[in-house]
Short mmCIF file of C-alpha atoms and ligand atoms in Angstrom, two decimals:
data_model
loop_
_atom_site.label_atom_id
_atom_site.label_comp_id
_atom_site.label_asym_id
_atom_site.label_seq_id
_atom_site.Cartn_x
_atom_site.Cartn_y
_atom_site.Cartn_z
CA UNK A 14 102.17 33.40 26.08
CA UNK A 15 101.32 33.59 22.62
CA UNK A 16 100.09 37.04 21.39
CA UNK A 17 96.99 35.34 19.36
CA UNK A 18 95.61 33.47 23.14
CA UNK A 19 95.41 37.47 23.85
CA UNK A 20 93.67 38.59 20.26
CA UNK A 21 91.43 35.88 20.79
CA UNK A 22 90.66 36.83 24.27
CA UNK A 23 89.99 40.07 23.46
CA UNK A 24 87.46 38.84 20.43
CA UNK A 25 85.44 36.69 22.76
CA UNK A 26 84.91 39.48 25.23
CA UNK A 27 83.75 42.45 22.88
CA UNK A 28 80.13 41.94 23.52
CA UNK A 29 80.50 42.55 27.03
CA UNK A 30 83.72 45.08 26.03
CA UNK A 31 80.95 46.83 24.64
CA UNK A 32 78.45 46.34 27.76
CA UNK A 33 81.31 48.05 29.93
CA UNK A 34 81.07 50.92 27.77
CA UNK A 35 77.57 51.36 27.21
CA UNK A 36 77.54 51.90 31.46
CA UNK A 37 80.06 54.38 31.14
CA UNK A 38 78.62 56.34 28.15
CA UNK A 39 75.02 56.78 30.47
CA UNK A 40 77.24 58.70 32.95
CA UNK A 41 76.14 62.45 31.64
CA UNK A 42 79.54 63.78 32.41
CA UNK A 43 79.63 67.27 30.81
CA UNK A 44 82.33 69.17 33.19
CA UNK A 45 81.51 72.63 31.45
CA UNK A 46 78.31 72.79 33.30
CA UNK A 47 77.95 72.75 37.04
CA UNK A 48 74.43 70.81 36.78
CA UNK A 49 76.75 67.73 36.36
CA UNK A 50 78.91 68.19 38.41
CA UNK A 51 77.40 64.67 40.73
CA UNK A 52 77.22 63.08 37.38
CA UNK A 53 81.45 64.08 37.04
CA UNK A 54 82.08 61.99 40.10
CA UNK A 55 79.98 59.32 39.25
CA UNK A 56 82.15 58.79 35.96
CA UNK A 57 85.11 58.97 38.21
CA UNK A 58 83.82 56.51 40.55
CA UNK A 59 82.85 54.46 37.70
CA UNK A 60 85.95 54.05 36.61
CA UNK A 61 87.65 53.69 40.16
CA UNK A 62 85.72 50.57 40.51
CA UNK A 63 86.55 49.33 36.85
CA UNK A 64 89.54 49.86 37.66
CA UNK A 65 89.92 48.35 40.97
CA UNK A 66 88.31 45.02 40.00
CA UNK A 67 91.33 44.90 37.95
CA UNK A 68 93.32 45.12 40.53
CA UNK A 69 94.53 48.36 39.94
CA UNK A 70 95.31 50.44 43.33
CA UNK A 71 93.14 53.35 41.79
CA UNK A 72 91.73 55.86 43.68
CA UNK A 73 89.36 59.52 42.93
CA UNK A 74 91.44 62.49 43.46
CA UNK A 75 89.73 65.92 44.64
CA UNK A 76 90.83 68.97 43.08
CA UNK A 77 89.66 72.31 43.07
CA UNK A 78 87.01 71.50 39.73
CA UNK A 79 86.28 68.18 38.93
CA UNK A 80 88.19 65.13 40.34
CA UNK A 81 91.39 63.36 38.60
CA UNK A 82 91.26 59.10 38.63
CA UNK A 83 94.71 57.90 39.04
CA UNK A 84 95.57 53.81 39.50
CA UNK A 85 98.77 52.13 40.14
CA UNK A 86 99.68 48.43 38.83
CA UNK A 87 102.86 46.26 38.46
CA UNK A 88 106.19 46.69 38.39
CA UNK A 89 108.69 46.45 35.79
CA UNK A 90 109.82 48.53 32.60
CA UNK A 91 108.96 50.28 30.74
CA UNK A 92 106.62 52.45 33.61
CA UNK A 93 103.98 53.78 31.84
CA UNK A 94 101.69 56.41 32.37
CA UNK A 95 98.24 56.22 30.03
CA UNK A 96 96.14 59.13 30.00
CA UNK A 97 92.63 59.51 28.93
CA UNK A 98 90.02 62.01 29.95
CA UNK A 99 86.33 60.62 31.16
CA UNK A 100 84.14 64.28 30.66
CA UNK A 101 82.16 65.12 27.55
CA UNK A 102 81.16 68.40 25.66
CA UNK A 103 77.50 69.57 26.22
CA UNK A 104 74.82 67.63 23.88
CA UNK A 105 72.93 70.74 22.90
CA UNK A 106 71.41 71.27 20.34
CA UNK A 107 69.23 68.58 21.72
CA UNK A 108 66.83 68.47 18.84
CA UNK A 109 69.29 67.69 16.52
CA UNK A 110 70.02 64.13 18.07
CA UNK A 111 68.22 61.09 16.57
CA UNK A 112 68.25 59.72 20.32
CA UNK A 113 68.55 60.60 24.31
CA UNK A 114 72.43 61.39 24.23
CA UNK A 115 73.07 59.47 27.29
CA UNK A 116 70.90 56.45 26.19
CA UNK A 117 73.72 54.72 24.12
CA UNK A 118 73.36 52.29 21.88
CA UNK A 119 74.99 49.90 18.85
CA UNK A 120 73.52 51.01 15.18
CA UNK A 121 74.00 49.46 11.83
CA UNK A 122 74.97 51.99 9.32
CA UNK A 123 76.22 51.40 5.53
CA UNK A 124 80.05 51.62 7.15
CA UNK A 125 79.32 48.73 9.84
CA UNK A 126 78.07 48.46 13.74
CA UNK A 127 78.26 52.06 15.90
CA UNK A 128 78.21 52.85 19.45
CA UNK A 129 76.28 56.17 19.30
CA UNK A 130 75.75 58.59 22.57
CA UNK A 131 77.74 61.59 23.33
CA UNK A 132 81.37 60.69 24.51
CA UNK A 133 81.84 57.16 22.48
CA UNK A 134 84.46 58.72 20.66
CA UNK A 135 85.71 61.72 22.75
CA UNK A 136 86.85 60.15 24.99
CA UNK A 137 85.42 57.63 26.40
CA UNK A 138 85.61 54.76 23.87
CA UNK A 139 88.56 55.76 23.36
CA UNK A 140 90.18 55.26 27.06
CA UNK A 141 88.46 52.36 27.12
CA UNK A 142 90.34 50.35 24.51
CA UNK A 143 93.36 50.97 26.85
CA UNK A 144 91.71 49.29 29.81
CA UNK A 145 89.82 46.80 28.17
CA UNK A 146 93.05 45.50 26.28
CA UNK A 147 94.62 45.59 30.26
CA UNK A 148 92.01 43.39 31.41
CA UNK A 149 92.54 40.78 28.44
CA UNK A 150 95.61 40.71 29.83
CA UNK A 151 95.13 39.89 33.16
CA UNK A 152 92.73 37.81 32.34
CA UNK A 153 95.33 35.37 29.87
CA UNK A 154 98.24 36.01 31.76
CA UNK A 155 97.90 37.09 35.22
CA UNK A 156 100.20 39.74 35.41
CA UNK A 157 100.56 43.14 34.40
CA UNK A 158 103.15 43.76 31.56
CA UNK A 159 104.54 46.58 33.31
CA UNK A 160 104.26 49.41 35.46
CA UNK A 161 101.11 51.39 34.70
CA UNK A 162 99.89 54.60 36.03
CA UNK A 163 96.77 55.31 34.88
CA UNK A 164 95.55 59.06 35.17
CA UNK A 165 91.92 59.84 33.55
CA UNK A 166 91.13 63.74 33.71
CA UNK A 167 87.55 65.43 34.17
CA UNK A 168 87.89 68.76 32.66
CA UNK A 169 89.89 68.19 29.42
CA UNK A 170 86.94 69.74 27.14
CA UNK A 171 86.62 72.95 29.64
CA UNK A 172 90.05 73.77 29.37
CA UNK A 173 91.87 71.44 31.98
CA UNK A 174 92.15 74.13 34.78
CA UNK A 175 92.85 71.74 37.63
CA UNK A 176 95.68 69.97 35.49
CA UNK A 177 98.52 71.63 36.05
CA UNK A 178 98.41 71.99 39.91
CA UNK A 179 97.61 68.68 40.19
CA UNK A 180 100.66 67.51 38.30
CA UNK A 181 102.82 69.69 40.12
CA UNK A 182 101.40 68.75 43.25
CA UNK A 183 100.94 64.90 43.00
CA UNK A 184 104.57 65.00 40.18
CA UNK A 185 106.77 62.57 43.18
CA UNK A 186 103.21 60.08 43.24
CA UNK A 187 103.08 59.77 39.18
CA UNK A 188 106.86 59.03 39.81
CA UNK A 189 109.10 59.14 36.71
CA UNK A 190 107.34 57.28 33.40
CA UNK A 191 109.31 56.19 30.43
CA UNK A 192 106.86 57.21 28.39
CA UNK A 193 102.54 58.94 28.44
CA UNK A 194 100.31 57.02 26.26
CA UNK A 195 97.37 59.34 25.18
CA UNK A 196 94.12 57.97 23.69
CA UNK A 197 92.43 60.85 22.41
CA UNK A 198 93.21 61.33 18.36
CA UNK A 199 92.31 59.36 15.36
CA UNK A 200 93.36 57.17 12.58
CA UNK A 201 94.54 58.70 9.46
CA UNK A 202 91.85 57.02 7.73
CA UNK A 203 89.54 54.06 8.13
CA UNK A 204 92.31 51.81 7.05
CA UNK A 205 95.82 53.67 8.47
CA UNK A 206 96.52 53.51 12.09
CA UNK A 207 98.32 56.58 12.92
CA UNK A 208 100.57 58.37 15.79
CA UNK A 209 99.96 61.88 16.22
CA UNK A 210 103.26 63.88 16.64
CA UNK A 211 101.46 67.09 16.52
CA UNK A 212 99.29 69.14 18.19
CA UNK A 213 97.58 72.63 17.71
CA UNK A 214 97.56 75.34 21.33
CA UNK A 215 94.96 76.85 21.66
CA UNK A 216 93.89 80.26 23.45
CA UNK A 217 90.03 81.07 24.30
CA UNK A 218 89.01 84.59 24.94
CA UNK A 219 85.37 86.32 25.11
CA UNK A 220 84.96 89.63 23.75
CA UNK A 221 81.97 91.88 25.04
CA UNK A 222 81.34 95.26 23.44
CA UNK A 223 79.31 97.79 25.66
CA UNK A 224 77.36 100.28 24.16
CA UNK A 225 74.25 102.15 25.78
CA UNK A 226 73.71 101.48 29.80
CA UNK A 227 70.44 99.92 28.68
CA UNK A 228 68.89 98.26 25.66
CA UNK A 229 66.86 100.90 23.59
CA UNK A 230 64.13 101.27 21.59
CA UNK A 231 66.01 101.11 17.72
CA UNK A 232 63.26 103.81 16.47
CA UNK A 233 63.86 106.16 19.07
CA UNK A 234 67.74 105.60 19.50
CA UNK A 235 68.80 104.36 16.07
CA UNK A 236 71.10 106.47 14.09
CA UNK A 237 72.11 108.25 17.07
CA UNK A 238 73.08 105.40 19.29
CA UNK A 239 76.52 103.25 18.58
CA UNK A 240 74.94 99.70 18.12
CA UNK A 241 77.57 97.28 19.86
CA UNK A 242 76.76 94.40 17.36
CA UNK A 243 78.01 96.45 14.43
CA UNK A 244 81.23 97.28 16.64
CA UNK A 245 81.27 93.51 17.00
CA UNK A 246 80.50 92.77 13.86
CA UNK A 247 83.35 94.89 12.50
CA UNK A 248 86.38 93.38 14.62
CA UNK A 249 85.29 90.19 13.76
CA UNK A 250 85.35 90.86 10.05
CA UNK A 251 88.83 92.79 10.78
CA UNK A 252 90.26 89.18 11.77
CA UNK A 253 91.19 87.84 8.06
CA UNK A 254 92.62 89.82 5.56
CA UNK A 255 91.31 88.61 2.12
CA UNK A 256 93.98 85.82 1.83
CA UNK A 257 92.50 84.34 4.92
CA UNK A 258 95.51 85.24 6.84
CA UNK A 259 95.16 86.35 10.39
CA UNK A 260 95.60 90.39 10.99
CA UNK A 261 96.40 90.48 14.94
CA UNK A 262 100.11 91.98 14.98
CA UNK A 263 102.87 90.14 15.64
CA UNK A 264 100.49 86.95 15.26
CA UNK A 265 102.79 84.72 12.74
CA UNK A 266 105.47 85.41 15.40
CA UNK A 267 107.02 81.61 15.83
CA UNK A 268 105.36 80.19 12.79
CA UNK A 269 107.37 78.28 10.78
CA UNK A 270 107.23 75.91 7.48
CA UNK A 271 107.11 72.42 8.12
CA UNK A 272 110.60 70.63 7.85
CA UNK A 273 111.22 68.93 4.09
CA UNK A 274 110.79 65.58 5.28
CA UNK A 275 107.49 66.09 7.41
CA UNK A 276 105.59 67.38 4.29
CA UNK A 277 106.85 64.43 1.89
CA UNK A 278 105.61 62.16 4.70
CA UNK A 279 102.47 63.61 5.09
CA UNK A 280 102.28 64.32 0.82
CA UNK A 281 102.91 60.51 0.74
CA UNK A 282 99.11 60.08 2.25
CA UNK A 283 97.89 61.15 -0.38
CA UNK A 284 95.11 63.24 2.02
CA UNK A 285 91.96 63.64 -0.81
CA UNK A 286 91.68 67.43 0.01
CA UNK A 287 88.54 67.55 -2.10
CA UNK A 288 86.73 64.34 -0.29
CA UNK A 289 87.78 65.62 3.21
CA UNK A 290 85.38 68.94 2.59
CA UNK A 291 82.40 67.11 0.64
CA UNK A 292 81.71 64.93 3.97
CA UNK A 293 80.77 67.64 4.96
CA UNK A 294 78.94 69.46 1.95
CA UNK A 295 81.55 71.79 1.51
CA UNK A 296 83.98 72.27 -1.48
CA UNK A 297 85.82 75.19 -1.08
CA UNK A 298 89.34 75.44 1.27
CA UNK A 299 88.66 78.80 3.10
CA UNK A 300 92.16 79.16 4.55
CA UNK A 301 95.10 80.67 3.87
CA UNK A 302 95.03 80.85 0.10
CA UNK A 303 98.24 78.49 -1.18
CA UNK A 304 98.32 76.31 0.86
CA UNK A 305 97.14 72.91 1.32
CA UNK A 306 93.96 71.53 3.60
CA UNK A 307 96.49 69.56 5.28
CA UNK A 308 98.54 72.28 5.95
CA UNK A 309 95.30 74.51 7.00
CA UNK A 310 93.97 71.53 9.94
CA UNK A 311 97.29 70.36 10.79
CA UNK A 312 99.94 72.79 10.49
CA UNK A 313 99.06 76.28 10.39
CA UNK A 314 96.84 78.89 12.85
CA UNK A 315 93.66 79.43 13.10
CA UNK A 316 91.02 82.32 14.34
CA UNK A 317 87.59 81.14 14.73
CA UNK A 318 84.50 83.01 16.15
CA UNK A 319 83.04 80.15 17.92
CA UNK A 320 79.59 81.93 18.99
CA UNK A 321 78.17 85.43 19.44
CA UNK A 322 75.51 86.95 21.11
CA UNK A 323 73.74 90.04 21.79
CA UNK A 324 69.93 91.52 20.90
CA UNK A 325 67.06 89.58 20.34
CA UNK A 326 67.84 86.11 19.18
CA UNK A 327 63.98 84.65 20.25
CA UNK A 328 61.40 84.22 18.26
CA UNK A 329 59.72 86.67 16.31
CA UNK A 330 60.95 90.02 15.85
CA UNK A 331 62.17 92.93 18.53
CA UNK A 332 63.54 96.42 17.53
CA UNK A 333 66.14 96.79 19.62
CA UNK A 334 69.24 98.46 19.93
CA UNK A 335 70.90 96.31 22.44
CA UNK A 336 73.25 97.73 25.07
CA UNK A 337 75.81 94.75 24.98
CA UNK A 338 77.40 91.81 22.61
CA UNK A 339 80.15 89.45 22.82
CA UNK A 340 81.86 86.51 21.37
CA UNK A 341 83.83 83.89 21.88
CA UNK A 342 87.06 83.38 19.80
CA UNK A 343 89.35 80.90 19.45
CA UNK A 344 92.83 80.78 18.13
CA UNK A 345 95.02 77.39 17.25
CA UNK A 346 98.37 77.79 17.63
CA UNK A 347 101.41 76.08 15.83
CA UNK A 348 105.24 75.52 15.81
CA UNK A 349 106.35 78.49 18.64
CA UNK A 350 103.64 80.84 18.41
CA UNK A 351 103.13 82.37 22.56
CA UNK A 352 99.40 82.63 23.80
CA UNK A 353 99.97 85.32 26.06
CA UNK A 354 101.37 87.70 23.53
CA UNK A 355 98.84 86.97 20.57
CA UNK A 356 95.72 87.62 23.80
CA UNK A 357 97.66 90.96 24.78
CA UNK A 358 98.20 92.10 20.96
CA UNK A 359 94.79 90.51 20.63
CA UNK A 360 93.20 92.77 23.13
CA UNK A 361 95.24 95.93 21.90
CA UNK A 362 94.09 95.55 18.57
CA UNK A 363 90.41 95.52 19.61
CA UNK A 364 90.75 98.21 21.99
CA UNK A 365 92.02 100.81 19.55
CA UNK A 366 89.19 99.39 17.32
CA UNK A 367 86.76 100.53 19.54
CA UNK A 368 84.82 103.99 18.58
CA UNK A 369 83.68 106.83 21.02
CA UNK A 370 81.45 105.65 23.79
CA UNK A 371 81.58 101.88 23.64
CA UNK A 372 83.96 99.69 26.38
CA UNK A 373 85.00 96.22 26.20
CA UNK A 374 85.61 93.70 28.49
CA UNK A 375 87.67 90.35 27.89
CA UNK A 376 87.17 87.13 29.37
CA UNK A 377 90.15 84.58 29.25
CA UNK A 378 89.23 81.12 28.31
CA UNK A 379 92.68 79.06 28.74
CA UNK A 380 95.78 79.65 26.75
CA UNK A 381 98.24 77.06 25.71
CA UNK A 382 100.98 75.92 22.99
CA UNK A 383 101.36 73.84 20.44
CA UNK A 384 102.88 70.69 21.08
CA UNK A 385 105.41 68.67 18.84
CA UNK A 386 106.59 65.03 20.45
CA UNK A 387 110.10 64.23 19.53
CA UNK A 388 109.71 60.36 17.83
CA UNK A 389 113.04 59.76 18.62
CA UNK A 390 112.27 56.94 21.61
CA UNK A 391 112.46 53.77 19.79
CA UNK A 392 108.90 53.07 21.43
CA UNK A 393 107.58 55.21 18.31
CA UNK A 394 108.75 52.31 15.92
CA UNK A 395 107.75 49.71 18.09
CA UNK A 396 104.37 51.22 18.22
CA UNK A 397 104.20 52.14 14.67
CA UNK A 398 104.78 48.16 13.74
CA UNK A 399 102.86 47.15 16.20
CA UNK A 400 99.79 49.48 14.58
CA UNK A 401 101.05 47.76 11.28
CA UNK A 402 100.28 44.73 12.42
CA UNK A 403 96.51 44.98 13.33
CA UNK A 404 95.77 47.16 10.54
CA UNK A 405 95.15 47.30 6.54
CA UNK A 406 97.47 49.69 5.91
CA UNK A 407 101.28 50.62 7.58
CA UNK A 408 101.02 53.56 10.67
CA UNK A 409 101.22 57.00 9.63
CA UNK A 410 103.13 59.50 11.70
CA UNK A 411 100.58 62.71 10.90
CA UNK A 412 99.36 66.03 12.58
CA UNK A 413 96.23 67.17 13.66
CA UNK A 414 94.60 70.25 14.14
CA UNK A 415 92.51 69.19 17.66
CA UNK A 416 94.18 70.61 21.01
CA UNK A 417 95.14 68.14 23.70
CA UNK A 418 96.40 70.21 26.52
CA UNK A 419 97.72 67.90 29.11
CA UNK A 420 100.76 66.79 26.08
CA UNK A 421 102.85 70.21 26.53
CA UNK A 422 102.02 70.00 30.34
CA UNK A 423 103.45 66.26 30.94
CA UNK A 424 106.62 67.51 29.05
CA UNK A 425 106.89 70.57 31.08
CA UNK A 426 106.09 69.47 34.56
CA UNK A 427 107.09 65.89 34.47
CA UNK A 428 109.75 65.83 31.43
CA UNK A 429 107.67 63.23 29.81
CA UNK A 430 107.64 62.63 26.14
CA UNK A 431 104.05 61.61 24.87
CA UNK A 432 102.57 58.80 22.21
CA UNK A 433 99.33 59.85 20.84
CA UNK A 434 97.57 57.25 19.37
CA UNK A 435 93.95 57.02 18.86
CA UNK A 436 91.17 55.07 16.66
CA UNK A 437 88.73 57.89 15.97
CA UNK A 438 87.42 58.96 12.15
CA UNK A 439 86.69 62.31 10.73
CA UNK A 440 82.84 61.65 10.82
CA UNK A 441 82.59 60.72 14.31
CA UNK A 442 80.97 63.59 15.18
CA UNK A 443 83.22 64.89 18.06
CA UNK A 444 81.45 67.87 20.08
CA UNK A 445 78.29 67.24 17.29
CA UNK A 446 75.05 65.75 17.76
CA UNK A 447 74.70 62.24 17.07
CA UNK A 448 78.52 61.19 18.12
CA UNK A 449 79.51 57.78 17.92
CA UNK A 450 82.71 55.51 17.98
CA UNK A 451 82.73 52.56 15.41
CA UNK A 452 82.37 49.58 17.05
CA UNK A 453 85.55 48.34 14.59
CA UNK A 454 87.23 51.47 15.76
CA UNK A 455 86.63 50.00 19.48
CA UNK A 456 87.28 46.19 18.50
CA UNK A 457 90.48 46.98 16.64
CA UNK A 458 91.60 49.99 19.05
CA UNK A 459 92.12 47.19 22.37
CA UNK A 460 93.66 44.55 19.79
CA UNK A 461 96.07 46.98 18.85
CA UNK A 462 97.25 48.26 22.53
CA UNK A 463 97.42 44.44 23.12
CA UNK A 464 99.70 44.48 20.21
CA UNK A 465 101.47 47.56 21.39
CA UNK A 466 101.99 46.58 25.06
CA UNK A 467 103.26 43.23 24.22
CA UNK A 468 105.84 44.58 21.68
CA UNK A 469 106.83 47.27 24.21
CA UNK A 470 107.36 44.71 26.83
CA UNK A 471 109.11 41.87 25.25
N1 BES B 517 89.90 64.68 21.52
C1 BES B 517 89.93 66.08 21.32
C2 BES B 517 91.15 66.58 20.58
C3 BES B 517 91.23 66.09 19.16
C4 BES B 517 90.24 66.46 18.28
C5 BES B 517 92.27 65.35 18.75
C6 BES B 517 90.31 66.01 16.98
C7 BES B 517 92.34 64.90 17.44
C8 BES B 517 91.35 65.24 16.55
C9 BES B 517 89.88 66.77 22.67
O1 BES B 517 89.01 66.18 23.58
C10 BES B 517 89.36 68.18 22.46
O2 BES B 517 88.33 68.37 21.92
N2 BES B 517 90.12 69.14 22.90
C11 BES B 517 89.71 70.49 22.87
C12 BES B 517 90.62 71.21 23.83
C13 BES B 517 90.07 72.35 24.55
C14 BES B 517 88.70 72.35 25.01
C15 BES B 517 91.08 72.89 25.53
C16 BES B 517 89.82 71.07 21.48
O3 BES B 517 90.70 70.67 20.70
O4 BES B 517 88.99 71.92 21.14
ZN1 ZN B 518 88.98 64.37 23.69
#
């Protein structure tokens, strides 16, 4: 077969590509809330039948939270096992969406067409290129290129709690794959294809601070009474030191600098530090002072208070001196660094923090490493050229600073190296109002796994 009959294949089907999508984007699958929890299964279903029209043997897979999707197909090597997850973050805040979240649609904008609705990008555009450049290929030549396993999660954005007994349990079923493809990262820029060799850990944990049994009236009580949002307030501020480096003890424990050749790779991109922050009407790095923005998303940890609560937040105006508040942090994690001792050093430091008569209580949100794939598999260079070949500009081997859990877990539980590849952009909006996928990202993102399957196949 010639690899163009596929291209062109692919090009003649993107309108209803896009269709496909669209039915899959209405599907509010938001696995951090139990409202949508029908909604969950629905996208699994969904994507059991997609698959199943393909001829995939594909089949929903109960678990304790929200079910896995895993499909069989073909025979042959390489076996590969592509991974994608099918849940979304929650939309709010609402009002900040130009449209229903879950009423996708195709814009114009100055930088071409976009498929806009919560999830086009992360990650359900995304896994779609992968199945959509699988049917093109059915559909020109009949037979799959390989063995496939396909395995599409439901709880990767609440912290993939089902994952790792499922893996261990169904490990003999997802048998032993050359090789995970994972669709859920981006291109370097709009114009370099890139495969992500990096990835940040990540540990969650929720800090309340207990002060009075009851919230009090801040005339009556105030000045006597320990206010727990100053407590709060305090260990948060007691996170950075004023280099913007992290003060939990023992916290830099397994952090090292990237190797020689890594950073002339990634200095070679020639990332505009200065453009990357004025998308987003900032201009001012507010990391670790000396060193790179690079180096701050892709390559070095993070503390961020990701909310906080406590006292009145309504409208208007209440004097009170509330009883409790609490906060949700999160830490990315690089090169060696353990969760489990920064959230025990973590919780020692805020303990002997606390002053007379307040109590905490921590909540653990998920803990887990950083991940660093070994490109040693010749199926990196073959993927790379492959990438090459679609678009503008050569592949990129780069970082980034997201967190995809289920990459350390294949390696651990299966011994499975993994090739991230993904089409997204910085200004797609992931976990935002307003998300979208560009429709180029979409177009291009099947032409190149056509590419990529047919150079790792022949
Ligand atoms: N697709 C993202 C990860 C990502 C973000 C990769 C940006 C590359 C660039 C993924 O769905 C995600 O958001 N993961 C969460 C993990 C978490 C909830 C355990 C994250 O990184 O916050
Ligand atoms: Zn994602």
């Amino acid at each position: 077969m010639s690899l163009d009959t596929l291209l062109n294949r692919i090009d003649d089907d993107l309108p209803e590509a896009l269709e496909r999508l669209m039915a899959l984007l209405r599907i509010p699958s938001i696995s951090t809330d139990p409202e949508y929890k029908k909604d969950c299964l629905d996208a699994a279903e969904w994507l059991v039948a997609d698959l199943s029209s393909l001829g995939v043997d594909a089949e929903v897979r109960p678990t304790t939270g929200h079910p896995m999707v895993v499909g069989h197909v073909g025979e042959g090597s390489p076996h590969l096992l592509f991974y994608g997850h099918y849940d979304v973050q929650p939309v709010d805040p609402l009002d900040l969406w130009d449209r229903d979240p879950f009423d996708p649609e195709i814009q114009d904008t100055p930088n071409g067409k976009v498929i806009r609705g919560r999830g086009s990008a992360d990650d359900k555009g995304q896994l779609m290129t992968f199945v959509e450049a699988c049917r093109a290929w059915k559909a020109v030549i009949g037979k799959w290129p390989c063995k496939i396993t396909f395995l599409f999660e439901g709880e990767e954005e609440s912290g993939s709690p089902s994952l790792v007994p499922f893996l261990e349990a169904n490990a003999e079923e997802l048998g032993q794959p050359d090789l995970a493809l994972i669709c859920d990262t981006g291109l370097f820029d709009r114009d370099t294809p890139a495969i992500t060799t990096m990835l940040r850990g990540l540990l969650g944990e929720e800090v309340t601070i207990t002060g009075p049994e009851m919230d009090l009236h801040s005339g009556m009580y105030g000045g006597a009474a320990m206010n727990p949002i100053r407590v709060l307030s305090r260990i948060i501020a007691s996170l950075h030191d004023d280099d913007g480096r992290i003060t939990v003890p023992g916290f830099y424990d397994g952090v090292s600098e990237i190797p020689a050749e890594i950073m002339d790779q990634w200095t070679a991109l020639g990332f505009d530090d200065k453009a990357f922050l004025a998308d987003v009407d900032l201009h001012t790095p507010a990391g670790e002072s000396g060193r790179s923005v690079l180096e701050m998303v892709w390559s070095r940890p993070t503390c961020e208070t990701n909310g906080i609560t406590g006292g009145y937040t309504g409208e208007g105006f209440k004097t009170v001196l509330p009883s409790k508040a609490s906060a949700k942090i999160s830490f990315r994690l690089v090169g060696s660094q353990d969760p489990l001792a920064i959230r025990e050093s973590f919780r020692k430091m805020v303990t002997e923090m606390l002053p007379p008569d307040c109590t905490v209580s921590f909540k653990d949100h998920g803990a887990g490493p950083a991940s660093v794939m070994s490109t040693e598999d010749p199926a990196f260079e073959i993927a790379r050229l492959a990438l090459t070949d679609e678009w503008p500009k050569p592949a990129a081997f780069i970082g980034s600073g997201g967190s995809i859990p289920i990459a350390g877990h294949f390696k651990e539980i299966l011994g499975l190296d993994s090739m991230l590849i993904g089409f997204g952009l910085d200004d797609d909006g992931l976990h935002s109002p307003n998300e979208k996928y560009d429709v180029r990202s979409f177009h291009k993102g099947i032409r190149s796994w056509a590419r990529i399957l047919d150079a790792l196949t022949s």
